[in-house]
Coordinates of C-alpha atoms (C1' of nucleotides) in Angstrom, one line a residue:
Chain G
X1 CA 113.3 101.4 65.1
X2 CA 114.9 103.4 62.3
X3 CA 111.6 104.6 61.3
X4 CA 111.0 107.1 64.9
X5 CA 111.2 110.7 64.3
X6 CA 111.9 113.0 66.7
X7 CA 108.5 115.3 66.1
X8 CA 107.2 111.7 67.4
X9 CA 107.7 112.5 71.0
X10 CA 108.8 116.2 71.0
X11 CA 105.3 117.5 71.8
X12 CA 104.5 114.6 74.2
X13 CA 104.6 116.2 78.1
X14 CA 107.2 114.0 79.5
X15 CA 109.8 114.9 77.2
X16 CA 108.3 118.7 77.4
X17 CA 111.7 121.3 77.2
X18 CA 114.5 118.3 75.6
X19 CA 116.3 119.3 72.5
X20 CA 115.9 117.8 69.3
X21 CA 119.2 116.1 69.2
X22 CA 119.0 114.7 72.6
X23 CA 115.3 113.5 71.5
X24 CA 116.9 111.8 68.8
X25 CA 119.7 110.0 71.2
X26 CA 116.4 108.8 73.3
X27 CA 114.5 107.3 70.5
X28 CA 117.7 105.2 69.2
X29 CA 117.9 103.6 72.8
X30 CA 113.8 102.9 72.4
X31 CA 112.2 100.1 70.7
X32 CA 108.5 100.5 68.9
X33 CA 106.3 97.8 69.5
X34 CA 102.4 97.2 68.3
X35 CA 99.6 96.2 70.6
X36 CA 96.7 94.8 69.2
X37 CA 93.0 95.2 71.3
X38 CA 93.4 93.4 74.7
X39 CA 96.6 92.2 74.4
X40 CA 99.0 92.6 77.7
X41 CA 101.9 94.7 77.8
X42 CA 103.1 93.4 81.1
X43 CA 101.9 91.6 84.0
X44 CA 101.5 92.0 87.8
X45 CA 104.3 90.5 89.7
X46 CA 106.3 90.4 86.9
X47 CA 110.3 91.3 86.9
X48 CA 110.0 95.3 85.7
X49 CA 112.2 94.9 82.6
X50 CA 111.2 98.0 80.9
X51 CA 109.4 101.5 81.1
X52 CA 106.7 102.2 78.3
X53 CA 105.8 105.9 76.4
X54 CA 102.2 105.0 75.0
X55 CA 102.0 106.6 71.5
X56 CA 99.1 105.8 70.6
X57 CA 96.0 104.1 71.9
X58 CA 94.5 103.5 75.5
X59 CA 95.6 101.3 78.1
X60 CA 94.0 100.3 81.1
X61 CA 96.2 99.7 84.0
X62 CA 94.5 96.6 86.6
X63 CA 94.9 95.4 89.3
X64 CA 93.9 91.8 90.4
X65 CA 93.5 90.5 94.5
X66 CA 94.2 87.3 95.6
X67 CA 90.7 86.3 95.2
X68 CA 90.2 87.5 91.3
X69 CA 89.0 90.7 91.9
X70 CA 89.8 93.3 89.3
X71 CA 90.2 97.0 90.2
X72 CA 91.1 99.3 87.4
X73 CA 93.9 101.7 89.0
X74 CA 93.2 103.6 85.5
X75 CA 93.6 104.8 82.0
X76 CA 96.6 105.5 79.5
X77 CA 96.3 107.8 77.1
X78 CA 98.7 108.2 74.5
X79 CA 101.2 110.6 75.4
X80 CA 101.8 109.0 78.8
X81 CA 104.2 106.7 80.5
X82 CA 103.5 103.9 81.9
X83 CA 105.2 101.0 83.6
X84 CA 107.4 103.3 85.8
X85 CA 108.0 100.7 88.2
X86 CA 112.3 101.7 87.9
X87 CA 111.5 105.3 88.9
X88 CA 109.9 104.0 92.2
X89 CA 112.5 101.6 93.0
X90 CA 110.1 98.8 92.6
X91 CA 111.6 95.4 90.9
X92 CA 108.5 94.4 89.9
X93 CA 105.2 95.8 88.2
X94 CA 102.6 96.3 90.5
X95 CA 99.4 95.7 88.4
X96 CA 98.5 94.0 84.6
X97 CA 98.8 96.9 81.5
X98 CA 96.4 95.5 78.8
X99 CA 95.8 97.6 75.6
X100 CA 92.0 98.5 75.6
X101 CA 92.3 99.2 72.4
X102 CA 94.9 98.9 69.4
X103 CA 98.1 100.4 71.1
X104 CA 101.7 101.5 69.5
X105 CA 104.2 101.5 72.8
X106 CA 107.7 102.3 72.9
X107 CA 109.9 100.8 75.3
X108 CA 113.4 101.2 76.7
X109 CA 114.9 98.4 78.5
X110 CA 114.5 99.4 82.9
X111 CA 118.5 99.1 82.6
X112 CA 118.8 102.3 81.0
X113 CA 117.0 104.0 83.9
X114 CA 119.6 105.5 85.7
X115 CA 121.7 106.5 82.5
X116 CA 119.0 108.6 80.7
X117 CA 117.4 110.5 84.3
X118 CA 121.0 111.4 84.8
X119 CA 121.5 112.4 81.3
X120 CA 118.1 113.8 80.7
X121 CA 116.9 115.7 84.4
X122 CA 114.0 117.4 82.6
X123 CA 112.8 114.1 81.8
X124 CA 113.7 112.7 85.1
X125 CA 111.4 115.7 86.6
X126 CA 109.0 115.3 84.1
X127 CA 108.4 111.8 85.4
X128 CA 108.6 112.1 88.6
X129 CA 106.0 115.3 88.4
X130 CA 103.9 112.3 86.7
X131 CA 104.2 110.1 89.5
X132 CA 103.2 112.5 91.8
X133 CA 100.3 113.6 89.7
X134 CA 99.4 109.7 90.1
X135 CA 99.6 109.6 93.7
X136 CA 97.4 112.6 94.3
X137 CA 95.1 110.9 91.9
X138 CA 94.7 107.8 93.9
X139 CA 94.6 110.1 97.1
X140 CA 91.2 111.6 95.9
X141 CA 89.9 108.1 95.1
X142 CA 90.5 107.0 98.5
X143 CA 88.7 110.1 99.5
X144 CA 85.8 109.1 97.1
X145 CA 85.3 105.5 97.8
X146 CA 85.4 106.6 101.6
X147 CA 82.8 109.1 101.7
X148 CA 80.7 109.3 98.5
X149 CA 77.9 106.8 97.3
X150 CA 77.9 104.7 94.2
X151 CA 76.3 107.1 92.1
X152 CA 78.5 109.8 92.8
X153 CA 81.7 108.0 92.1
X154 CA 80.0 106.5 88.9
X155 CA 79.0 109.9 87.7
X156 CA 83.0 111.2 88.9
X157 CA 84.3 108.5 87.1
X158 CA 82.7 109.1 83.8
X159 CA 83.1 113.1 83.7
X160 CA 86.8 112.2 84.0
X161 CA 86.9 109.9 81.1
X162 CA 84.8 112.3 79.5
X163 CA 87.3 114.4 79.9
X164 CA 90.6 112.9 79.8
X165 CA 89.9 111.1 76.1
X166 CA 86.1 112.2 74.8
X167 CA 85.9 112.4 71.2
X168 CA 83.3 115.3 70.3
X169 CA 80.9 114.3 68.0
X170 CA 76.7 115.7 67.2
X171 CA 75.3 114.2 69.9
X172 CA 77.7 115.3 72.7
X173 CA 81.2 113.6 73.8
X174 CA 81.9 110.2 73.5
X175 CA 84.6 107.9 75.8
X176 CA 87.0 106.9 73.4
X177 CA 87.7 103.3 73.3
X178 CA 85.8 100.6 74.5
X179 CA 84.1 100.4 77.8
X180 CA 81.9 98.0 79.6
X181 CA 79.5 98.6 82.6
X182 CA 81.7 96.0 84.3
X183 CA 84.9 97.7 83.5
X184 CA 82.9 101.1 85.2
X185 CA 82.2 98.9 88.3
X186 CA 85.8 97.8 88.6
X187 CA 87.0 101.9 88.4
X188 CA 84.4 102.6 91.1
X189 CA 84.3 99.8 93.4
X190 CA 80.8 98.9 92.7
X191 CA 78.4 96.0 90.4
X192 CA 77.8 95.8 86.8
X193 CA 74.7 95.6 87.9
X194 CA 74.6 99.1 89.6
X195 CA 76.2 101.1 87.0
X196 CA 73.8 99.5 84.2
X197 CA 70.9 100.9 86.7
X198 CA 72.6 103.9 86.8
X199 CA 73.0 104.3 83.0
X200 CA 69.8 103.0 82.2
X201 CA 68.2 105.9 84.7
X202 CA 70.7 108.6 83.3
X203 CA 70.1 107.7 79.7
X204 CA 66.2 108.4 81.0
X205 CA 66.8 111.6 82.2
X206 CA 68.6 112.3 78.8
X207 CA 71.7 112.7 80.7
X208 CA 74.2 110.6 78.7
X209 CA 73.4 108.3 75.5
X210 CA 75.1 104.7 76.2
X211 CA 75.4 101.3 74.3
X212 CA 76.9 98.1 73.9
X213 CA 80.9 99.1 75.5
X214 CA 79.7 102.8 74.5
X215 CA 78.9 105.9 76.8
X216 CA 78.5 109.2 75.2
X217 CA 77.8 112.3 77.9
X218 CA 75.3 114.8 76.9
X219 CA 74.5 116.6 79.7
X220 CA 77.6 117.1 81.4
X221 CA 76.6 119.7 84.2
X222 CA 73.9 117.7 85.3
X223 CA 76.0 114.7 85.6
X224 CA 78.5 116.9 87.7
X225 CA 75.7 118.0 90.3
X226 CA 75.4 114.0 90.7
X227 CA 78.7 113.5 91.0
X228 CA 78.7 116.4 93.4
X229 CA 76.1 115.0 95.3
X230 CA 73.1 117.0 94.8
X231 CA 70.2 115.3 96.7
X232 CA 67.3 116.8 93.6
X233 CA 66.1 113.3 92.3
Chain K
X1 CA 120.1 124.9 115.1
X2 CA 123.6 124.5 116.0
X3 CA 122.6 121.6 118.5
X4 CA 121.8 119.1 115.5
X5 CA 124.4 116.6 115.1
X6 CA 125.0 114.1 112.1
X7 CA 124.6 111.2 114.1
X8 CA 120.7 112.8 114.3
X9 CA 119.9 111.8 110.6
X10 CA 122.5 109.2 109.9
X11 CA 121.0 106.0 110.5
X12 CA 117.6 107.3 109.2
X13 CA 116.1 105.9 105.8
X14 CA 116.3 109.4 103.8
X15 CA 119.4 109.5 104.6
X16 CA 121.0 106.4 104.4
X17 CA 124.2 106.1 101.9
X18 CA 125.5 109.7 102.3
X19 CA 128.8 110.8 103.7
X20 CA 128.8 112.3 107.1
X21 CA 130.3 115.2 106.1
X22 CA 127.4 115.6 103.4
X23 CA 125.0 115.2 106.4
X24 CA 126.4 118.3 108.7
X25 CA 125.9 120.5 105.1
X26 CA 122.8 119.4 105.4
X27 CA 121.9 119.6 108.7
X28 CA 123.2 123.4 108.2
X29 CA 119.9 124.2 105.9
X30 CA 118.0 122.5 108.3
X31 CA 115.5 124.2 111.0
X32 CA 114.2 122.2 114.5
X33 CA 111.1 122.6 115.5
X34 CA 109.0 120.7 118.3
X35 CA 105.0 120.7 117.9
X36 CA 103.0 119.7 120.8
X37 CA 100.2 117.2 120.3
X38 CA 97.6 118.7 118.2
X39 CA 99.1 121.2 116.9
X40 CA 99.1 121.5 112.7
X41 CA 102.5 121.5 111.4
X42 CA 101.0 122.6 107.7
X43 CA 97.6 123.1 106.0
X44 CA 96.1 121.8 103.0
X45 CA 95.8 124.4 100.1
X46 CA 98.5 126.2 101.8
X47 CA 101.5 126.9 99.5
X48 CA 104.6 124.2 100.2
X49 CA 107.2 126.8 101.8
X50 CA 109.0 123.7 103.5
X51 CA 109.9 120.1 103.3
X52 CA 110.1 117.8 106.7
X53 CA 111.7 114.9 108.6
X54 CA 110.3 114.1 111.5
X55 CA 113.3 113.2 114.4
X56 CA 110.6 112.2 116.9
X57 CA 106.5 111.4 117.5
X58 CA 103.9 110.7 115.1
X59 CA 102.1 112.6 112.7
X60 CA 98.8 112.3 111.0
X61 CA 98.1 113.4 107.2
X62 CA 94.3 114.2 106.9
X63 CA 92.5 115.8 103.6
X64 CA 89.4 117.6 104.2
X65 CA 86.2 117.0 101.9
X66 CA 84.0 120.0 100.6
X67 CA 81.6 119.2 102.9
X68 CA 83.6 118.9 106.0
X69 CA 84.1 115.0 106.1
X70 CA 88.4 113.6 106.9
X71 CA 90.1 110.8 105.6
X72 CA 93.6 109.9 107.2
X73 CA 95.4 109.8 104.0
X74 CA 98.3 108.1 106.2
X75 CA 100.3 108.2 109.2
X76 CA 104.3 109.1 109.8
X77 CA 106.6 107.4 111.9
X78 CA 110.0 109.0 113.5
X79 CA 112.6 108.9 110.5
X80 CA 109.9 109.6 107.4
X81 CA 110.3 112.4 105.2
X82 CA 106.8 114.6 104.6
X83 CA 105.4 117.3 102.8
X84 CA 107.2 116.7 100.3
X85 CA 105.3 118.7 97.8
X86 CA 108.3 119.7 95.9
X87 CA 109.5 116.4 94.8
X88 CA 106.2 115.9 93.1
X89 CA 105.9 119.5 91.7
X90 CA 103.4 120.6 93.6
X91 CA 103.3 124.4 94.8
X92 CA 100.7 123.9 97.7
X93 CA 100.4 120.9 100.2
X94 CA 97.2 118.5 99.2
X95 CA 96.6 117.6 102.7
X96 CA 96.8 118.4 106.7
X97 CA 99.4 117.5 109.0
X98 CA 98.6 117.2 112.4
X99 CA 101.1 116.1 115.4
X100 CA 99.2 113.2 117.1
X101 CA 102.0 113.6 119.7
X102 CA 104.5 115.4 121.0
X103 CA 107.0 115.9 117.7
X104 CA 110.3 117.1 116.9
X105 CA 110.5 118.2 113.2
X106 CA 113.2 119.2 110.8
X107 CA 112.5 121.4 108.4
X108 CA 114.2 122.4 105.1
X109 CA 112.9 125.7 102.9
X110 CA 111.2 124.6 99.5
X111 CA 113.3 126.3 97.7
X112 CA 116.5 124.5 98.6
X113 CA 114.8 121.4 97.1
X114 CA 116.2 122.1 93.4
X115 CA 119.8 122.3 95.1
X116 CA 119.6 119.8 97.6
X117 CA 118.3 116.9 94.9
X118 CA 120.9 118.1 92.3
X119 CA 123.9 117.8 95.2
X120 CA 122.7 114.9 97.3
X121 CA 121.4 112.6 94.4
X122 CA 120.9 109.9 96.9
X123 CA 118.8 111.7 99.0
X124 CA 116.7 112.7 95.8
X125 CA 116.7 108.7 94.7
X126 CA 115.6 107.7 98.5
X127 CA 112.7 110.5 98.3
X128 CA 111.3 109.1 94.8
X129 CA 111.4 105.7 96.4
X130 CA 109.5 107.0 99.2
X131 CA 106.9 108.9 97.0
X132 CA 106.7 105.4 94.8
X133 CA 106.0 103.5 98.1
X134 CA 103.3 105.3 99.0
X135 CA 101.7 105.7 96.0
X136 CA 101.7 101.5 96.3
X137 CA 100.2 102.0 99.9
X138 CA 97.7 103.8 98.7
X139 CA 96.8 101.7 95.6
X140 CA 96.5 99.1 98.0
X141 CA 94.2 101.2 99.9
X142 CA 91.7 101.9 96.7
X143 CA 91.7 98.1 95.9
X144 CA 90.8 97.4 100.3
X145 CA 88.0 100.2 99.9
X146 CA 86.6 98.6 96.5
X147 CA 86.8 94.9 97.5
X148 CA 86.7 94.1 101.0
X149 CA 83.9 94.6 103.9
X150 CA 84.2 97.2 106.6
X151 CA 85.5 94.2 109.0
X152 CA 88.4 93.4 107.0
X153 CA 89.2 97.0 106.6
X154 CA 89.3 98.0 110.3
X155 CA 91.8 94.8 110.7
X156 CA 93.9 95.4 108.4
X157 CA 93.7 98.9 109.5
X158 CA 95.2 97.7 113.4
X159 CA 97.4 95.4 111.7
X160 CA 99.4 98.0 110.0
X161 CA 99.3 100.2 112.9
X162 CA 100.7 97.8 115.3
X163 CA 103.7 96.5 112.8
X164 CA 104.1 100.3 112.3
X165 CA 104.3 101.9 115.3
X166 CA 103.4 99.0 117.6
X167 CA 105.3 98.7 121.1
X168 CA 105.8 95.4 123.0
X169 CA 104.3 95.3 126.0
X170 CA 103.8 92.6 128.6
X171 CA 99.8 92.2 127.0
X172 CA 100.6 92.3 123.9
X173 CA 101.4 94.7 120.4
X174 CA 100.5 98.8 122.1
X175 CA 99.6 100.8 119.1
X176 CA 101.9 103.7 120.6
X177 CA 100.0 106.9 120.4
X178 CA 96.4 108.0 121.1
X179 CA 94.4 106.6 118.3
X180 CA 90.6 107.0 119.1
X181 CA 87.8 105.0 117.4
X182 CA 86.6 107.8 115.1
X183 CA 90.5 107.8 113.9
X184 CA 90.4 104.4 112.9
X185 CA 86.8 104.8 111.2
X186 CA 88.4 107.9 109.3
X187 CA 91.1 105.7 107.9
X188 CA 88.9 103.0 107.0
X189 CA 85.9 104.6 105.4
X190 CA 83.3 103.9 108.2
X191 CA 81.8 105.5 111.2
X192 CA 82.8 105.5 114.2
X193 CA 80.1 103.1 115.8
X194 CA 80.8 100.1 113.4
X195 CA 84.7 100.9 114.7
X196 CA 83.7 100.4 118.0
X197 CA 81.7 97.7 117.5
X198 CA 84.2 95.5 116.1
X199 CA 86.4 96.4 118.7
X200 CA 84.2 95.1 121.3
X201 CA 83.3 91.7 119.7
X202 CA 87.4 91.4 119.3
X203 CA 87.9 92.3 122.7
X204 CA 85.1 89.8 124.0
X205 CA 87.2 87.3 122.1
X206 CA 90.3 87.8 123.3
X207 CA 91.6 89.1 119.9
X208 CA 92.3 92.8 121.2
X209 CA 92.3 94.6 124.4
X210 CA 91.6 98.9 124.1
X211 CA 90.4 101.3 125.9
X212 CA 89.9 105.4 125.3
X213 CA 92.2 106.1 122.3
X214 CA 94.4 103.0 123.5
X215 CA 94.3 99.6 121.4
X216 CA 97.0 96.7 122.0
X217 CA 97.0 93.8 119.6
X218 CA 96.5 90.0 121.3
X219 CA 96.1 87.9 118.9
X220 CA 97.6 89.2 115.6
X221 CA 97.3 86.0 114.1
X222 CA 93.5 85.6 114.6
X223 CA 92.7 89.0 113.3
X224 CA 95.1 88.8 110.2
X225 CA 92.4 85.7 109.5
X226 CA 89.5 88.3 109.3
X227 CA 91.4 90.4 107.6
X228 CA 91.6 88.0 105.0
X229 CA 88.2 87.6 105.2
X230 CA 87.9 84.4 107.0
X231 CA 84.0 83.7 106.9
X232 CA 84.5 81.8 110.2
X233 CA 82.3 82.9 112.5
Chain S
dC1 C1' 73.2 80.3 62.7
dG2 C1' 74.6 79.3 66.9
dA3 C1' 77.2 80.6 70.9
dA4 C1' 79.3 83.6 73.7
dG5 C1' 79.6 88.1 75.6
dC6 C1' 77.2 92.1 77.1
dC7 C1' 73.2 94.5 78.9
dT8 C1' 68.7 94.9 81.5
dT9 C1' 65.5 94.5 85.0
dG10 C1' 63.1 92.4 88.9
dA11 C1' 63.1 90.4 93.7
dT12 C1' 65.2 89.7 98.0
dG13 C1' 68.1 90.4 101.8
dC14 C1' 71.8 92.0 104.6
dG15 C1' 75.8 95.0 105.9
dC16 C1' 76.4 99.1 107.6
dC17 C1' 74.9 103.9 108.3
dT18 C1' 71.9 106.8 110.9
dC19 C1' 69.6 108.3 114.9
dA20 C1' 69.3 108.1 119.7
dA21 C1' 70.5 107.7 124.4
dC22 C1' 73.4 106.8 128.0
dG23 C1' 77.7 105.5 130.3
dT24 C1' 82.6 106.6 131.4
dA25 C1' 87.2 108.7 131.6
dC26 C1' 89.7 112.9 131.5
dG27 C1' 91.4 117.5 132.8
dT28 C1' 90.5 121.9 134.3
dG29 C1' 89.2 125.4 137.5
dG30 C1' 87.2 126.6 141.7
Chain R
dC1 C1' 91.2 117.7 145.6
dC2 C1' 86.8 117.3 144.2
dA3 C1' 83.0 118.8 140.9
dC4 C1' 81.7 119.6 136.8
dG5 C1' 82.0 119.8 131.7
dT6 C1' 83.5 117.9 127.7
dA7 C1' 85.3 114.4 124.8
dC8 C1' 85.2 109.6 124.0
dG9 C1' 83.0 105.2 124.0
dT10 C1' 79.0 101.8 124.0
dT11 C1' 74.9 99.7 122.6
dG12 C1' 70.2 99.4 120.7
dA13 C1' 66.6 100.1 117.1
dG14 C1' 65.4 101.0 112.5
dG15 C1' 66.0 101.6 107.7
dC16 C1' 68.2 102.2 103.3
dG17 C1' 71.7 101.6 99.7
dC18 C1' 73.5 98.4 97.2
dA19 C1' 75.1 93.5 96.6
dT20 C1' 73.3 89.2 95.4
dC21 C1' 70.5 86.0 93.0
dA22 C1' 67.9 85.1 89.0
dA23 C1' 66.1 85.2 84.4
dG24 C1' 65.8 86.8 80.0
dG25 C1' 66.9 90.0 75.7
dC26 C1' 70.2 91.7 72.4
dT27 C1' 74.5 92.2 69.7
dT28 C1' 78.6 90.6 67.7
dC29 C1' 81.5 87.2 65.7
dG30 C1' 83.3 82.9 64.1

DNA sequence: CGAAGCCTTGATGCGCCTCAACGTACGTGG
DNA sequence: CCACGTACGTTGAGGCGCATCAAGGCTTCG
């Protein structure tokens, strides 16, 4: 615990505009924790006893259905916070958080919610902006899975990973961290099965460059005129 | 505006916990307006000049696809706060609101948000609870679109409707405003047709009676079983 | 080196959209 | 108040997108 330093989380966006000394009070109240690949930070249903600052790593955020179906609600990156269950005014988490791949979290205990947003406003704002930024998110999904087709919603979902956490590197920009055509499915409401045709037909066209839990996107622009439903074939 | 009295917005979630004499101040930085059925109350893309509560009727909340296709992100009962694009720091509003009845609607100027949330810090937890509540709702939704078959969908769909807004009547549950198939097949990701398809085989079973933009609920406890997804038959 | 996990690719079928046509209730103006 | 137009609802026929079922290949790890 002794070990945090302020520059730690001074350029991270929910602490965005906080002064060094009151970064400083935030980190003592925080504890440091390492998550090793696939490994679960906290469970659905569970009693919300903390709120998480990811500061390094991915994590994928799932939710399961009464009949043990997974949908993936989405990605981490680091930077984030996740686990806000307290800011909602839920008691417990809504969905599994399961490190995708080797994750370092901080954590403040959910009983030091109130105290620090009415200490801290900006990062009470910050959050909440975060929360909204979430809901509008899963807004436009609902739009998607409601009035697009598989492939478009597969492409969609891969230009925003591409996005959100691609690595550059000489053949175009690759998804950082693990991913399965099963885990696609379960982002897009589809099959493994589907996605894997999709990829296979893609990789084809020389649209993207994929492997075992590997996608890299080459041509991006032509995987957004899928994704934007462009009828060429 | 001088007509609004406390006893308006006192018993009304948003609301709840503040002192009476909080609630006139309040009220005071308030504007009434009623909308007659149909009319938009605000536009999406257009920039969030106002935050509402509406006193009376019901409201729908649309978003508009590129290519012309609506999704009914939700729908808001007497009492709920809306377009609250400020709490979420958002400068424009990401949907349409429509009033699917006759409404009354307060109204409070955007920029009174800052000042309002900073005096009134119940209010600004109650809002954040709302905005976390739906942000569930509509997780729930992504998880119903990715998972479950168009049958479930639309039953779950009527459920909600008639716990909602539902009004006892000597037949059964009365979804209590004019709710018209292509409605229902706009909240559920389907066409209209399917909607009223279902809606007949329910009503030859006893499960529903409904007519033009009129559905009342029989037999709640048979359709919460296909809702489920009872393979019956 | 074997086993488990991941990926691929074909065959088949069905859930639901699409297209089409017609019936029915509403409300508006003559 | 009745006649007409428009909005809403119903029902059938046909077809396609994608899930499902099935089988086999490849990679990684203990």
């Amino acid at each position: 615990m002794s070990l945090l330093d302020a520059s730690l989380i001074a350029d991270v966006p929910p602490f965005y505009g906080i002064e060094r000394e009151k970064l400083i009070a935030l980190l003592s109240m925080a504890g440091s924790e390492r998550y090793e690949k696939d490994r679960t930070i906290f469970s659905q249903g569970e009693e919300a006893h903390s709120f998480f600052l990811l500061l390094d790593g991915h994590i994928r955020v799932v939710r399961v259905t009464p009949d043990g179906d997974q949908v993936i609600a989405r990605y981490i990156s680091s930077g984030e916070i996740f686990g806000i269950a307290h800011a909602m005014g839920l008691e417990n988490y809504p969905a599994n958080a399961v490190a995708a791949v080797d994750c370092v979290v901080l954590s403040w205990s959910g009983s030091l919610w109130k105290t620090i947003t009415e200490k801290y406003p900006t990062f009470a704002t910050n959050t909440y902006k975060t929360v909204g930024a979430r809901l509008q998110d899963t807004q436009d999904r609902v739009v998607e899975l409601a009035t697009e087709r598989v492939e478009q919603r597969v492409a969609t979902a891969i230009l925003k990973l591409a996005n959100q956490t691609g690595r550059k590197t000489e053949e175009g920009i690759l998804i950082d961290f693990p991913i399965s055509r099963q885990d696609i499915s379960e982002m897009t409401g589809t099959t493994l099965h589907t996605v894997s045709r999709l990829l296979s037909a893609w990789e084809n066209a020389g649209l993207v460059k994929s492997g075992r839990k590997k996608i890299t996107l080459i041509e991006g622009h032509k995987l957004a005129l899928i994704a934007a439903g462009d009828h060429n074939k």
